[in-house]
């Protein structure tokens, strides 16, 4: 299941974070990072998924 979340994180980082933790602080932070730059959003999303 984590492989699917990581795949979603590469395609659309906030979706991967949402599937892992739901709507919360990490989700909103990931949206902000994705708006500021796509790569930071991906890095944060993969980190959130790998951490849990």
GROMACS .gro file of N, CA, C and O in nm, residues 1-22 42 45-50 52:
model
  120
    1UNK      N    1   0.082  -0.120   0.000
    1UNK     CA    2   0.000   0.000   0.000
    1UNK      C    3   0.086   0.126   0.000
    1UNK      O    4   0.048   0.224  -0.059
    2UNK      N    5   0.201   0.122   0.067
    2UNK     CA    6   0.289   0.239   0.068
    2UNK      C    7   0.341   0.270  -0.071
    2UNK      O    8   0.363   0.386  -0.104
    3UNK      N    9   0.361   0.167  -0.154
    3UNK     CA   10   0.408   0.190  -0.290
    3UNK      C   11   0.307   0.271  -0.369
    3UNK      O   12   0.345   0.362  -0.443
    4UNK      N   13   0.180   0.245  -0.350
    4UNK     CA   14   0.075   0.321  -0.419
    4UNK      C   15   0.075   0.466  -0.370
    4UNK      O   16   0.063   0.559  -0.449
    5UNK      N   17   0.090   0.485  -0.240
    5UNK     CA   18   0.094   0.621  -0.185
    5UNK      C   19   0.215   0.698  -0.236
    5UNK      O   20   0.205   0.817  -0.267
    6UNK      N   21   0.328   0.632  -0.247
    6UNK     CA   22   0.448   0.699  -0.299
    6UNK      C   23   0.429   0.734  -0.447
    6UNK      O   24   0.469   0.842  -0.491
    7UNK      N   25   0.365   0.646  -0.522
    7UNK     CA   26   0.336   0.677  -0.662
    7UNK      C   27   0.246   0.799  -0.673
    7UNK      O   28   0.271   0.889  -0.754
    8UNK      N   29   0.141   0.804  -0.590
    8UNK     CA   30   0.055   0.923  -0.589
    8UNK      C   31   0.133   1.047  -0.547
    8UNK      O   32   0.106   1.157  -0.596
    9UNK      N   33   0.229   1.031  -0.456
    9UNK     CA   34   0.308   1.143  -0.409
    9UNK      C   35   0.395   1.202  -0.519
    9UNK      O   36   0.420   1.322  -0.520
   10UNK      N   37   0.441   1.119  -0.608
   10UNK     CA   38   0.522   1.169  -0.718
   10UNK      C   39   0.433   1.242  -0.819
   10UNK      O   40   0.471   1.345  -0.873
   11UNK      N   41   0.314   1.188  -0.843
   11UNK     CA   42   0.224   1.249  -0.941
   11UNK      C   43   0.155   1.374  -0.885
   11UNK      O   44   0.145   1.476  -0.952
   12UNK      N   45   0.105   1.364  -0.763
   12UNK     CA   46   0.034   1.474  -0.698
   12UNK      C   47   0.062   1.466  -0.547
   12UNK      O   48  -0.008   1.395  -0.474
   13UNK      N   49   0.165   1.536  -0.500
   13UNK     CA   50   0.210   1.521  -0.361
   13UNK      C   51   0.103   1.536  -0.253
   13UNK      O   52   0.098   1.455  -0.161
   14UNK      N   53   0.013   1.636  -0.261
   14UNK     CA   54  -0.087   1.645  -0.154
   14UNK      C   55  -0.179   1.524  -0.146
   14UNK      O   56  -0.226   1.488  -0.037
   15UNK      N   57  -0.205   1.458  -0.257
   15UNK     CA   58  -0.290   1.338  -0.254
   15UNK      C   59  -0.224   1.226  -0.176
   15UNK      O   60  -0.289   1.158  -0.097
   16UNK      N   61  -0.095   1.206  -0.195
   16UNK     CA   62  -0.024   1.103  -0.119
   16UNK      C   63  -0.025   1.131   0.030
   16UNK      O   64  -0.044   1.040   0.111
   17UNK      N   65  -0.007   1.257   0.068
   17UNK     CA   66  -0.009   1.293   0.210
   17UNK      C   67  -0.150   1.277   0.265
   17UNK      O   68  -0.168   1.226   0.376
   18UNK      N   69  -0.251   1.316   0.188
   18UNK     CA   70  -0.389   1.301   0.233
   18UNK      C   71  -0.424   1.154   0.258
   18UNK      O   72  -0.488   1.121   0.357
   19UNK      N   73  -0.380   1.066   0.169
   19UNK     CA   74  -0.408   0.924   0.187
   19UNK      C   75  -0.339   0.867   0.310
   19UNK      O   76  -0.385   0.770   0.369
   20UNK      N   77  -0.226   0.927   0.349
   20UNK     CA   78  -0.151   0.877   0.464
   20UNK      C   79  -0.204   0.933   0.596
   20UNK      O   80  -0.224   0.859   0.691
   21UNK      N   81  -0.225   1.065   0.604
   21UNK     CA   82  -0.257   1.128   0.733
   21UNK      C   83  -0.390   1.200   0.735
   21UNK      O   84  -0.433   1.246   0.841
   22UNK      N   85  -0.457   1.215   0.622
   22UNK     CA   86  -0.583   1.290   0.618
   22UNK      C   87  -0.557   1.439   0.614
   22UNK      O   88  -0.446   1.484   0.588
   42UNK      N   89   0.716   1.696  -0.330
   42UNK     CA   90   0.741   1.553  -0.345
   42UNK      C   91   0.827   1.501  -0.231
   42UNK      O   92   0.798   1.396  -0.172
   45UNK      N   93   0.622   1.482   0.086
   45UNK     CA   94   0.523   1.374   0.079
   45UNK      C   95   0.586   1.238   0.101
   45UNK      O   96   0.535   1.155   0.177
   46UNK      N   97   0.697   1.213   0.036
   46UNK     CA   98   0.765   1.084   0.053
   46UNK      C   99   0.815   1.070   0.196
   46UNK      O  100   0.808   0.962   0.255
   47UNK      N  101   0.863   1.178   0.253
   47UNK     CA  102   0.911   1.174   0.392
   47UNK      C  103   0.796   1.141   0.488
   47UNK      O  104   0.812   1.061   0.580
   48UNK      N  105   0.679   1.203   0.467
   48UNK     CA  106   0.564   1.176   0.554
   48UNK      C  107   0.522   1.029   0.543
   48UNK      O  108   0.493   0.964   0.643
   49UNK      N  109   0.520   0.977   0.421
   49UNK     CA  110   0.479   0.837   0.402
   49UNK      C  111   0.582   0.740   0.460
   49UNK      O  112   0.544   0.643   0.525
   50UNK      N  113   0.709   0.769   0.442
   50UNK     CA  114   0.814   0.679   0.493
   50UNK      C  115   0.822   0.683   0.646
   50UNK      O  116   0.858   0.584   0.708
   52UNK      N  117   0.576   0.716   0.865
   52UNK     CA  118   0.465   0.649   0.936
   52UNK      C  119   0.456   0.506   0.898
   52UNK      O  120   0.457   0.453   0.803
   0.00000   0.00000   0.00000
